[in-house]
Amino acid sequence: MADRIETGGPDGGEPADFIREIVAEDLRTGKHAEVVTRFPPEPNGYLHLGHAKSIALNFGVAQEFGGRCHLRFDDTNPTKEEQEYIDAIEFDVRWLGFDWGRHLYHASDYFDRLYDWAVLLIERGLAYVDDLSAEEIRGHRGTLTEPGQDSPYRNRSVEENLDLFRRMRAGEFPDGARVLRARIDMASPNINLRDPVLYRILHASHPRTADRWCIYPTYDYAHGQSDAIEGITHSLCTLEFEDHRPLYDWFLEHLPVPSRPRQIEFARLNLTYTVLSKRFLLQLVKDGRVRGWDDPRMPTLSGIRRRGYPPGALRDFARMIGLAKRESVVDYAALEHCVRDLLNRSAPRRMGVLRPLKLVLTNYPEGQVEEFPAVNNPEDPTAGTRPVPFSRVLYIERDDFMEDPPKKFYRLSPGREVRLRYAYLITCREAVKDASGEIVELRCTYDPATRGGSAPDGRSPKATLHWVSAAHAGTAEVRLYDHLFKVPEPGAGGDLLAELNPDSEQVLTGCRTEPGLDNLGAGERLQLERLGYFCVDADTRPDRLVLNRTVTLRDTWAKVQARGK
Ligand code: ATP
Ligand code: MG
């Protein structure tokens, strides 16, 4: 698409960020005819929000510039990798709205070629077998200010190295007995160039190559060569790999690779109140601190999906935060803003009561039922209305009544008139208490002249309450969530587990909902008026509706933004 390329940005405007700028330039100058990116997860856990940023970037750039993006499993460590994770990752990437087509690859597809190239490095005197232990290698590595020390095995002959490496592969040595290292420079100011390890011995069965290998390549050795084999043009990764780039390039320079990818780093996503690390998330799952990888409080894609975040909101979020070359922490409220924004446009409105308080309209005829048309989505006129039944006994939210209201409480209290949404104006006459003094019922009267919610004399109460008809209501369990951590920057104080929020989940049973909600299937989203956006949980059964609160209605992010202006 030449017209796209000439104008710089994919949509004819300015490129949105420094990476898109580089890609546009490379296409303009003809350095590449087509952009090829990849998303390279290690299948050792479930994907999280940080990965979503990387997925949106890699697949987004390919899409925008008419190229392609590969999904490549970086499956070089069989002791930590599982098929369950592979399946979950594929599902999550598709759920986010991206497609790798036929371009699904595995680093393990290249094990033979990587091995041959390692042999080539040995033959060229650029790699050697080291008998030092992992600990000794660490001890020889030096520090940022001091050079490393050569291993006593560094000057082995090519023949001896070839023989030992072949025997490593043949399974003659136990785990950890030897490694293959690049022979670069133990005095390099860049520690990554101090003879990095290329292969380690691991007698472990691999999900794809089974027991064919007992030596496995390291990330550093496998990654760039995999990129080159696949013809990746721009290898986009997070900043912690910046210091690895000279090594990435060193391999490409010293091996007969079929193409020359370029590694470009960007700042990883950090979010307040959130830890984005598969290792730590795995620990939460293993320790039973959450309901599993897909617990709605988890920052995993499976977790936020169960919570009800729509994938489009994550794509919006990725666009909103953009890309930078410096680390920063994004306010979690910004993500919630994107979720709310999308759900506001798409989620049907319903009424439900989380903490029901019985309300009897003493002057409403027994046995009478009326139906009021309720708006399905004020943001979408085509969504129409639905009939909601109304009768003499209702439930309202316990929080919407106060016997002794403070000054700014405008909702229901004795003698006060309020509007019931879509229905009538009602006035509270009496609060009935049980023996312990708890309010168990409100006795109210309604004004028949206010049918539909407006009074002929123009009086208009300050509060409009949601409600359900007791005889018609369904029952639900509702799970309310708060941040998984109680501090904005978990980990800053050391012990992550101690910073977990003990009140991150609150389960309410006996919630009452307007009729029809029990027909919803798992994953369906809705707004409960005045309470927030919700999503039907997978724990739902025919006789038991379970709702997760996705997000409340209050947009703290918009407030922060407004204050900044
Ligand atoms: P973790 O530390 O959580 O295990 P990882 O980086 O080890 O994450 P990989 O499976 O190796 O996980 O990552 C796949 C891709 O996702 C890599 O390109 C990585 O840079 C990117 N990625 C991981 N975390 C983030 C993040 N927080 N923000 C942006 N990109 C990320
Ligand atoms: Mg990793």
XYZ file of C-alpha atoms in Angstrom, residues 24-500:
477
model
C 7.243 3.847 8.459
C 10.753 5.078 7.623
C 12.044 1.563 6.865
C 9.157 0.991 4.493
C 9.565 4.423 2.884
C 13.290 3.955 2.231
C 12.721 0.427 0.965
C 14.855 -1.156 3.697
C 11.987 -3.597 4.064
C 9.219 -4.370 1.603
C 6.976 -5.635 4.380
C 6.977 -5.327 8.149
C 7.139 -8.595 10.091
C 6.819 -8.593 13.900
C 6.341 -11.305 16.469
C 4.878 -11.808 19.898
C 7.170 -14.277 21.714
C 5.675 -15.493 24.998
C 7.356 -18.069 27.146
C 4.618 -20.617 27.967
C 5.380 -20.636 31.685
C 2.239 -18.894 32.863
C -0.856 -17.017 31.776
C -0.669 -13.734 29.887
C -1.177 -10.523 31.834
C -1.962 -6.876 31.107
C 1.679 -6.175 30.275
C 1.556 -8.781 27.560
C -1.577 -7.128 26.214
C 0.471 -4.001 25.601
C 3.074 -5.999 23.714
C 0.421 -7.912 21.735
C -1.413 -4.727 20.795
C 1.897 -3.235 19.673
C 3.235 -6.168 17.658
C -0.033 -7.194 16.039
C -1.176 -3.578 15.761
C 1.929 -2.408 13.898
C 1.750 -5.367 11.510
C -1.938 -4.710 10.850
C -1.576 -0.981 10.387
C 1.326 -1.290 7.952
C -0.087 -4.214 5.999
C 2.508 -6.702 7.279
C 2.211 -9.739 9.509
C 2.817 -10.762 13.086
C 3.947 -14.190 14.210
C 2.999 -15.907 17.406
C 6.145 -17.651 18.595
C 6.370 -19.711 21.728
C 9.727 -19.222 23.345
C 9.727 -22.789 24.616
C 13.357 -23.228 25.616
C 12.858 -24.225 29.238
C 10.871 -27.488 29.476
C 11.026 -27.557 33.275
C 8.641 -24.606 33.558
C 6.542 -24.849 30.443
C 3.223 -26.604 30.028
C 0.630 -27.292 27.361
C -2.026 -25.662 29.558
C -0.180 -22.365 29.214
C 0.259 -22.739 25.464
C -3.486 -23.240 24.978
C -4.358 -20.355 27.274
C -1.975 -17.992 25.478
C -3.445 -18.786 22.068
C -6.946 -18.273 23.433
C -6.019 -14.936 25.027
C -4.352 -13.498 21.915
C -7.425 -14.353 19.822
C -9.698 -12.957 22.494
C -7.819 -9.659 22.303
C -8.838 -9.589 18.660
C -5.616 -10.599 16.924
C -4.794 -13.392 14.551
C -1.472 -14.898 13.543
C -3.020 -16.820 10.644
C -0.725 -19.661 9.687
C 2.242 -18.003 11.386
C 2.428 -20.030 14.554
C 5.998 -20.950 15.495
C 8.031 -22.354 18.343
C 11.643 -21.757 19.244
C 11.773 -25.552 19.468
C 11.101 -25.692 15.702
C 14.650 -24.389 15.374
C 16.491 -26.636 17.819
C 18.314 -28.475 15.011
C 19.408 -25.298 13.288
C 20.422 -23.653 16.541
C 22.516 -26.703 17.371
C 24.241 -26.643 13.989
C 24.992 -22.962 14.442
C 26.448 -23.635 17.875
C 28.753 -26.201 16.272
C 29.716 -23.556 13.720
C 30.594 -21.097 16.493
C 32.808 -23.770 18.099
C 34.526 -24.461 14.774
C 35.219 -20.741 14.395
C 36.701 -20.565 17.881
C 33.729 -18.493 19.076
C 32.271 -20.927 21.583
C 33.601 -23.399 24.149
C 32.411 -25.995 26.620
C 32.889 -24.855 30.193
C 33.093 -27.287 33.131
C 32.656 -24.593 35.776
C 29.500 -24.802 37.878
C 26.816 -22.143 37.574
C 28.046 -20.683 40.835
C 31.657 -20.563 39.682
C 30.621 -18.919 36.436
C 28.809 -16.263 38.428
C 31.913 -15.810 40.563
C 34.085 -15.281 37.483
C 31.732 -12.822 35.853
C 33.029 -9.690 37.586
C 30.897 -6.646 38.319
C 29.831 -3.446 36.631
C 33.142 -1.886 37.690
C 35.436 -4.923 37.539
C 36.195 -7.116 34.544
C 35.445 -10.818 34.665
C 37.998 -13.635 34.763
C 38.582 -16.164 32.033
C 37.436 -19.685 32.745
C 40.295 -22.213 32.886
C 38.431 -24.099 30.132
C 38.222 -21.111 27.805
C 41.129 -22.166 25.632
C 40.139 -25.724 24.909
C 40.885 -26.894 21.393
C 38.162 -26.857 18.785
C 38.325 -30.669 18.628
C 37.880 -31.098 22.356
C 34.988 -28.603 22.373
C 33.270 -30.365 19.477
C 33.654 -33.711 21.188
C 32.347 -32.468 24.548
C 29.417 -30.600 23.018
C 28.444 -33.689 21.020
C 28.573 -35.738 24.209
C 26.542 -33.119 26.088
C 23.872 -33.601 23.480
C 24.185 -37.396 23.646
C 23.259 -37.273 27.299
C 26.589 -38.364 28.757
C 26.642 -35.710 31.488
C 24.233 -34.855 34.304
C 22.322 -31.590 34.574
C 24.591 -28.658 35.313
C 27.853 -30.521 34.666
C 28.839 -28.413 31.679
C 27.579 -25.528 29.562
C 28.391 -24.155 26.148
C 29.475 -20.522 26.256
C 30.156 -17.920 23.589
C 33.764 -16.824 23.513
C 33.468 -13.055 23.367
C 35.191 -10.905 25.980
C 35.396 -11.438 29.731
C 36.496 -7.811 30.140
C 33.638 -6.270 28.183
C 32.003 -3.354 29.988
C 28.708 -5.026 29.029
C 28.299 -8.043 31.294
C 26.050 -9.720 28.721
C 29.081 -10.035 26.460
C 31.225 -11.801 29.097
C 31.018 -15.214 27.487
C 27.275 -15.767 27.889
C 25.888 -19.286 28.217
C 24.369 -20.685 25.009
C 23.356 -24.179 26.102
C 22.702 -25.906 29.390
C 22.133 -29.580 30.141
C 18.568 -30.356 31.209
C 17.372 -33.924 31.245
C 13.741 -32.929 30.901
C 11.004 -33.951 28.539
C 9.739 -31.160 26.282
C 6.052 -30.679 25.318
C 6.999 -30.701 21.623
C 10.357 -32.397 21.213
C 9.761 -34.980 23.942
C 13.089 -36.614 24.881
C 14.997 -35.757 21.717
C 17.051 -33.138 23.523
C 18.771 -33.000 26.866
C 20.493 -29.701 26.140
C 18.461 -26.545 25.662
C 19.430 -23.133 24.280
C 19.203 -20.024 26.435
C 16.828 -17.169 25.670
C 19.684 -14.960 24.456
C 20.964 -17.547 22.034
C 17.570 -18.656 20.729
C 15.726 -15.397 20.416
C 17.561 -13.402 17.777
C 18.265 -16.450 15.630
C 14.567 -17.378 15.728
C 13.774 -13.821 14.647
C 16.245 -14.115 11.780
C 14.918 -17.495 10.644
C 11.374 -16.141 10.511
C 12.372 -12.971 8.676
C 11.269 -10.693 11.514
C 12.067 -7.098 10.557
C 11.434 -5.365 13.876
C 11.913 -7.326 17.078
C 10.106 -5.258 19.693
C 10.889 -5.961 23.322
C 10.901 -4.342 26.729
C 13.682 -2.130 28.049
C 15.363 -4.747 30.215
C 16.698 -6.240 26.973
C 18.448 -3.044 25.917
C 21.767 -4.264 27.356
C 21.279 -7.557 25.559
C 21.101 -5.876 22.152
C 24.894 -5.990 21.526
C 24.735 -9.734 22.130
C 21.653 -10.069 19.909
C 23.640 -8.336 17.158
C 26.831 -10.304 17.863
C 25.104 -13.596 17.064
C 23.578 -12.203 13.890
C 27.010 -10.964 12.777
C 28.792 -14.250 13.437
C 26.219 -16.693 12.087
C 25.013 -17.304 8.512
C 21.490 -16.127 9.347
C 19.015 -15.613 6.492
C 17.940 -12.092 7.567
C 18.908 -9.208 9.855
C 16.163 -8.265 12.301
C 16.474 -5.132 14.393
C 15.732 -5.167 18.097
C 13.933 -2.088 19.418
C 13.093 -1.605 23.088
C 10.121 0.138 24.672
C 9.049 0.701 28.281
C 7.095 -2.120 29.854
C 3.652 -1.497 31.261
C 3.534 -0.890 35.003
C 0.206 -0.283 36.706
C -0.586 1.031 40.169
C -1.929 -1.544 42.667
C -0.777 -4.303 40.324
C 2.084 -6.761 39.937
C 2.825 -7.859 36.384
C 5.062 -10.872 36.772
C 4.072 -14.376 35.791
C 6.288 -15.766 38.500
C 4.557 -13.888 41.267
C 1.092 -14.520 39.834
C 1.896 -18.238 39.729
C 2.782 -18.071 43.407
C -0.612 -16.506 44.238
C -2.322 -19.337 42.379
C -0.200 -22.065 43.951
C -0.662 -20.669 47.458
C -4.433 -20.523 46.970
C -4.554 -16.792 47.615
C -6.879 -16.341 44.633
C -9.455 -18.549 42.903
C -6.966 -19.378 40.136
C -5.269 -17.753 37.158
C -8.668 -16.449 36.076
C -9.655 -14.968 39.421
C -11.386 -11.667 38.558
C -8.865 -9.803 40.737
C -5.893 -11.126 38.800
C -4.231 -8.870 36.211
C -4.134 -11.839 33.845
C -6.102 -11.630 30.622
C -8.166 -14.610 31.771
C -8.834 -12.815 35.063
C -9.957 -9.520 33.607
C -12.029 -11.401 31.023
C -13.865 -13.170 33.839
C -14.173 -9.836 35.588
C -15.936 -8.511 32.474
C -13.355 -6.237 30.809
C -14.124 -6.202 27.075
C -11.111 -6.794 24.808
C -11.818 -3.554 22.941
C -11.179 -1.632 26.165
C -7.663 -3.102 26.339
C -6.964 -2.082 22.772
C -8.242 1.426 23.597
C -6.028 1.454 26.666
C -2.936 0.449 24.693
C -3.603 3.278 22.262
C -4.200 5.737 25.073
C -0.978 5.036 26.991
C 1.161 4.941 23.834
C 4.821 3.944 23.854
C 7.784 5.436 25.610
C 11.478 4.735 26.093
C 11.362 5.489 29.812
C 9.771 3.449 32.579
C 6.672 4.899 34.185
C 3.691 3.725 36.195
C 0.209 4.083 34.745
C -2.713 4.855 37.058
C -4.995 1.818 37.190
C -7.925 4.232 36.995
C -6.900 4.965 33.398
C -7.572 1.356 32.472
C -10.886 1.419 34.311
C -11.774 4.551 32.407
C -11.378 2.699 29.103
C -13.487 -0.202 30.405
C -16.249 2.114 31.598
C -16.174 4.123 28.422
C -16.750 1.086 26.242
C -19.327 -0.523 28.529
C -21.224 2.741 28.777
C -21.822 2.506 25.045
C -22.524 -1.215 24.866
C -23.850 -2.662 28.129
C -27.621 -3.076 28.573
C -29.044 -1.460 31.726
C -30.917 -3.527 34.264
C -32.066 -3.076 37.848
C -30.855 -5.122 40.758
C -30.547 -4.644 44.506
C -27.359 -5.742 46.262
C -28.524 -5.415 49.873
C -32.308 -5.696 49.714
C -34.613 -3.818 52.067
C -38.299 -4.691 51.807
C -40.618 -1.811 50.961
C -44.429 -2.123 51.101
C -46.697 0.392 49.357
C -49.622 0.347 51.762
C -52.029 2.109 49.380
C -51.167 0.025 46.321
C -53.837 -2.605 45.492
C -52.944 -6.132 46.575
C -52.379 -8.440 43.637
C -52.029 -5.604 41.095
C -49.073 -5.683 38.708
C -48.093 -2.932 36.308
C -45.333 -2.980 33.752
C -43.162 0.024 33.059
C -41.007 0.387 29.963
C -37.371 0.712 31.040
C -34.675 2.098 28.743
C -32.130 -0.556 27.747
C -29.328 1.844 26.928
C -29.646 5.631 26.961
C -26.470 5.799 24.820
C -28.042 3.621 22.139
C -31.615 4.503 21.093
C -31.810 1.376 18.907
C -31.499 -0.782 22.048
C -35.169 -0.024 22.853
C -36.975 -0.694 26.119
C -38.144 -3.682 28.137
C -41.152 -4.047 30.413
C -40.330 -4.174 34.135
C -43.021 -5.422 36.556
C -44.059 -3.307 39.530
C -46.225 -4.352 42.478
C -47.099 -3.661 46.084
C -43.999 -5.217 47.678
C -40.635 -4.088 46.403
C -36.971 -4.236 47.374
C -34.770 -1.190 47.436
C -31.128 -0.810 48.369
C -30.583 -0.774 52.127
C -28.094 2.094 51.667
C -30.838 4.203 50.108
C -32.657 4.580 53.405
C -31.560 6.372 56.568
C -33.694 6.830 59.615
C -31.731 9.875 60.736
C -30.259 11.321 57.571
C -27.346 13.759 57.726
C -27.693 17.030 55.839
C -26.638 15.938 52.372
C -28.481 12.633 52.269
C -31.335 13.138 49.807
C -32.532 9.586 49.501
C -35.301 7.927 51.469
C -36.005 8.690 55.141
C -39.188 8.946 57.227
C -41.578 11.526 55.742
C -39.384 12.056 52.657
C -40.558 11.630 49.065
C -38.362 10.069 46.372
C -38.844 8.775 42.824
C -38.765 5.093 42.023
C -37.108 4.841 38.623
C -39.667 4.576 35.773
C -42.536 4.160 38.281
C -43.969 6.534 40.904
C -43.099 9.063 43.563
C -43.353 7.436 46.958
C -43.224 8.749 50.523
C -41.899 6.852 53.497
C -44.352 6.626 56.369
C -42.729 4.183 58.772
C -39.657 2.043 59.340
C -40.488 -1.320 60.906
C -37.838 -2.843 63.186
C -37.269 -6.293 64.538
C -36.576 -7.147 68.177
C -32.890 -6.281 67.796
C -33.702 -2.855 66.400
C -32.736 -3.611 62.839
C -34.929 -2.094 60.147
C -36.650 -4.949 58.310
C -39.325 -3.173 56.312
C -40.364 0.265 55.115
C -44.007 1.186 54.870
C -44.617 3.789 52.212
C -47.397 5.280 50.131
C -47.300 6.023 46.412
C -48.939 8.881 44.552
C -51.030 7.367 41.707
C -50.922 10.715 39.862
C -47.162 10.358 39.338
C -47.264 7.293 37.112
C -44.074 7.115 35.017
C -42.192 9.250 37.549
C -43.331 12.836 37.031
C -45.807 14.774 39.138
C -48.548 16.883 37.493
C -47.813 19.717 39.934
C -44.174 19.721 38.865
C -42.652 18.662 42.217
C -39.476 16.693 41.670
C -37.648 14.815 44.431
C -33.867 15.020 44.504
C -33.358 11.250 44.501
C -34.342 8.514 42.086
C -33.939 4.991 43.429
C -33.665 1.651 41.702
C -35.912 -1.193 42.863
C -37.212 -4.637 42.016
C -40.647 -6.180 42.505
C -40.367 -8.818 45.259
C -42.783 -11.261 43.646
C -40.969 -11.118 40.302
C -37.322 -10.763 41.320
C -34.640 -13.346 40.779
C -31.838 -14.016 43.226
C -28.119 -13.595 42.618
C -24.762 -13.878 44.266
C -22.737 -10.767 43.544
C -18.973 -10.531 43.955
C -17.522 -7.091 44.493
C -13.834 -6.459 43.963
C -11.192 -4.048 45.026
C -7.512 -3.883 44.081
C -5.544 -7.036 44.806
C -2.968 -4.892 46.635
C -3.656 -2.285 49.254
C -0.731 -0.064 48.242
C -0.328 1.805 44.941
C 3.186 0.537 44.329
C 3.346 -3.053 45.527
C 6.835 -4.350 46.094
C 8.293 -0.962 46.983
C 8.123 -2.009 50.621
C 9.632 -5.431 50.082
C 7.127 -8.119 51.007
C 4.488 -8.433 48.295
C 2.356 -10.961 50.141
C 2.085 -8.650 53.129
C 0.761 -5.958 50.819
C -2.135 -8.033 49.502
